């Protein structure tokens, strides 16, 4: 697993973290910013992703568009680079 935390938000107190699990082919992105918080899970094995918005109290499941979403390897490299 790789975790990336960014506390350098301009004018805010939020934090974003990215966890990549290469063994299971999933990535978890958390954006913690009070009621503006959201979580997203990308499952590269199934090709589906889900996002949960706390403010809207809703979850959205969608098929991942592999042409616009980074591969898990690219996401893993970005997470390591921005650690």
Coordinates of N, CA and C in Angstrom, one line a residue:
X1 N 0.8 -1.2 0.0 CA 0.0 0.0 0.0 C 0.9 1.2 0.0
X2 N 0.4 2.3 -0.7 CA 1.1 3.6 -0.7 C 0.1 4.6 -0.2
X3 N 0.5 5.4 0.7 CA -0.4 6.5 1.1 C 0.3 7.8 0.8
X4 N -0.5 8.8 0.3 CA 0.0 10.1 0.0 C -0.9 11.1 0.7
X5 N -0.4 11.9 1.5 CA -1.1 12.9 2.2 C -0.7 14.3 1.8
X6 N -1.6 15.2 1.6 CA -1.3 16.6 1.2 C -2.0 17.5 2.1
X7 N -1.2 18.1 3.0 CA -1.8 19.1 3.9 C -1.6 20.5 3.5
X8 N -1.1 20.8 2.3 CA -0.8 22.1 1.8 C -1.9 22.7 1.0
X9 N -3.1 22.7 1.6 CA -4.2 23.3 0.9 C -4.2 24.8 1.1
X10 N -4.5 25.6 0.1 CA -4.5 27.0 0.2 C -5.9 27.4 0.8
X11 N -5.8 28.0 2.0 CA -7.0 28.5 2.6 C -7.9 27.5 3.2
X12 N -7.5 26.2 3.2 CA -8.4 25.2 3.7 C -7.7 24.3 4.7
X13 N -8.5 23.5 5.3 CA -8.0 22.6 6.3 C -8.1 21.1 5.9
X14 N -8.3 20.9 4.6 CA -8.6 19.5 4.1 C -7.3 18.7 4.0
X15 N -7.5 17.4 3.8 CA -6.4 16.5 3.5 C -6.8 15.5 2.5
X16 N -5.9 15.1 1.6 CA -6.2 14.1 0.6 C -5.2 13.0 0.7
X17 N -5.7 11.7 0.7 CA -4.8 10.6 0.7 C -5.2 9.6 -0.4
X18 N -4.1 9.0 -0.9 CA -4.3 8.0 -1.9 C -3.6 6.7 -1.5
X19 N -4.4 5.6 -1.5 CA -3.8 4.3 -1.1 C -4.0 3.3 -2.3
X20 N -2.9 2.7 -2.7 CA -2.9 1.8 -3.9 C -2.6 0.4 -3.4
X21 N -3.4 -0.6 -3.7 CA -3.2 -2.0 -3.3 C -3.0 -2.7 -4.6
X22 N -1.8 -2.9 -5.0 CA -1.5 -3.6 -6.3 C -1.9 -5.1 -6.2
X23 N -1.8 -5.7 -5.1 CA -2.2 -7.1 -5.0 C -3.7 -7.4 -5.3
X24 N -4.5 -6.5 -4.9 CA -6.0 -6.6 -5.1 C -6.4 -5.7 -6.3
X25 N -5.6 -4.9 -6.9 CA -5.9 -4.0 -8.0 C -6.9 -3.0 -7.7
X26 N -6.8 -2.4 -6.5 CA -7.8 -1.3 -6.1 C -7.0 -0.1 -5.6
X27 N -7.6 1.1 -5.8 CA -7.1 2.3 -5.2 C -8.2 3.0 -4.5
X28 N -7.8 3.6 -3.3 CA -8.8 4.3 -2.5 C -8.3 5.8 -2.4
X29 N -9.2 6.7 -2.7 CA -8.8 8.1 -2.6 C -9.8 8.8 -1.6
X30 N -9.2 9.4 -0.6 CA -10.0 10.1 0.4 C -9.7 11.6 0.4
X31 N -10.7 12.4 0.3 CA -10.6 13.8 0.4 C -11.4 14.3 1.7
X32 N -10.6 14.6 2.7 CA -11.2 14.9 4.0 C -11.2 16.4 4.2
X33 N -12.4 17.0 4.1 CA -12.6 18.5 4.2 C -14.0 18.8 4.7
X34 N -14.3 18.3 5.9 CA -15.6 18.6 6.5 C -16.7 18.0 5.7
X35 N -17.8 18.8 5.5 CA -18.9 18.4 4.7 C -18.6 18.3 3.2
X36 N -17.5 18.8 2.8 CA -17.0 18.7 1.4 C -16.2 17.4 1.2
X37 N -16.2 16.6 2.2 CA -15.4 15.3 2.0 C -16.0 14.3 1.1
X38 N -15.2 13.5 0.5 CA -15.6 12.4 -0.4 C -14.6 11.3 -0.4
X39 N -15.1 10.1 -0.7 CA -14.2 8.9 -0.8 C -14.5 8.3 -2.2
X40 N -13.4 7.7 -2.8 CA -13.6 7.1 -4.0 C -12.8 5.8 -4.0
X41 N -13.4 4.7 -4.6 CA -12.7 3.4 -4.7 C -12.7 3.0 -6.1
X42 N -11.5 2.8 -6.7 CA -11.3 2.4 -8.1 C -10.9 0.9 -8.1
X43 N -11.8 0.0 -8.6 CA -11.5 -1.4 -8.7 C -11.1 -1.7 -10.1
X44 N -9.8 -1.8 -10.4 CA -9.3 -2.1 -11.7 C -9.6 -3.5 -12.2
X45 N -9.8 -4.4 -11.3 CA -10.2 -5.8 -11.7 C -11.6 -5.9 -12.3
X46 N -12.6 -5.2 -11.7 CA -13.9 -5.2 -12.2 C -14.2 -4.1 -13.2
X47 N -13.4 -3.1 -13.2 CA -13.6 -2.0 -14.1 C -14.6 -1.0 -13.6
X48 N -15.0 -1.0 -12.3 CA -15.9 -0.1 -11.8 C -15.3 0.7 -10.7
X49 N -15.9 1.9 -10.5 CA -15.5 2.8 -9.4 C -16.7 3.3 -8.7
X50 N -16.5 3.8 -7.5 CA -17.6 4.3 -6.7 C -17.1 5.6 -6.0
X51 N -17.9 6.6 -5.9 CA -17.6 7.8 -5.1 C -18.7 8.0 -4.2
X52 N -18.3 8.4 -2.9 CA -19.3 8.7 -1.9 C -19.1 10.2 -1.5
X53 N -20.1 11.0 -1.7 CA -20.1 12.4 -1.3 C -20.8 12.6 0.0
X54 N -20.1 13.1 1.0 CA -20.8 13.3 2.3 C -21.8 14.4 2.3
X55 N -21.5 15.5 1.6 CA -22.4 16.7 1.5 C -23.7 16.3 0.8
X56 N -23.6 15.5 -0.3 CA -24.8 15.1 -1.0 C -25.5 13.9 -0.4
X57 N -24.8 13.2 0.5 CA -25.3 12.0 1.1 C -25.7 11.0 0.1
X58 N -24.7 10.8 -0.9 CA -25.0 9.9 -2.0 C -23.8 9.1 -2.4
X59 N -24.0 8.0 -3.1 CA -23.0 7.2 -3.7 C -23.2 7.0 -5.2
X60 N -22.2 7.1 -6.0 CA -22.3 6.9 -7.4 C -21.4 5.8 -7.9
X61 N -21.9 4.8 -8.5 CA -21.1 3.7 -9.1 C -21.1 3.9 -10.6
X62 N -19.9 3.8 -11.1 CA -19.8 4.0 -12.6 C -18.7 3.1 -13.2
X63 N -18.8 2.8 -14.4 CA -17.8 2.1 -15.2 C -16.6 3.0 -15.4
X64 N -15.4 2.5 -15.2 CA -14.2 3.2 -15.4 C -13.9 3.4 -16.9
X65 N -13.6 4.6 -17.3 CA -13.2 4.8 -18.7 C -11.7 4.7 -18.7
X66 N -11.2 3.6 -19.1 CA -9.7 3.4 -19.1 C -8.9 4.3 -20.0
X67 N -9.6 5.0 -21.0 CA -8.9 5.9 -21.9 C -8.6 7.2 -21.1
X68 N -9.3 7.5 -20.1 CA -9.1 8.8 -19.4 C -8.6 8.6 -18.0
X69 N -8.8 7.4 -17.4 CA -8.3 7.2 -16.0 C -6.9 6.6 -16.1
X70 N -6.0 7.0 -15.1 CA -4.7 6.4 -15.1 C -4.7 5.0 -14.8
X71 N -3.8 4.2 -15.3 CA -3.6 2.8 -15.0 C -3.2 2.7 -13.5
X72 N -3.4 1.6 -12.9 CA -3.0 1.4 -11.5 C -1.5 1.6 -11.3
X73 N -0.7 1.2 -12.4 CA 0.7 1.4 -12.3 C 1.1 2.9 -12.3
X74 N 0.4 3.7 -13.2 CA 0.6 5.1 -13.3 C 0.2 5.8 -12.0
X75 N -0.9 5.4 -11.4 CA -1.4 6.0 -10.2 C -0.4 5.6 -9.0
X76 N 0.1 4.4 -9.0 CA 1.0 4.0 -8.1 C 2.3 4.9 -8.1
X77 N 2.8 5.1 -9.4 CA 4.0 5.9 -9.6 C 3.7 7.4 -9.1
X78 N 2.6 7.9 -9.4 CA 2.2 9.3 -9.0 C 2.2 9.4 -7.5
X79 N 1.6 8.4 -6.9 CA 1.5 8.4 -5.4 C 2.9 8.4 -4.8
X80 N 3.8 7.5 -5.3 CA 5.1 7.5 -4.8 C 5.9 8.8 -5.0
X81 N 5.7 9.4 -6.2 CA 6.3 10.6 -6.5 C 5.9 11.8 -5.6
X82 N 4.6 11.8 -5.3 CA 4.1 12.9 -4.5 C 4.0 12.6 -3.0
X83 N 4.7 11.6 -2.6 CA 4.6 11.1 -1.2 C 5.2 12.2 -0.2

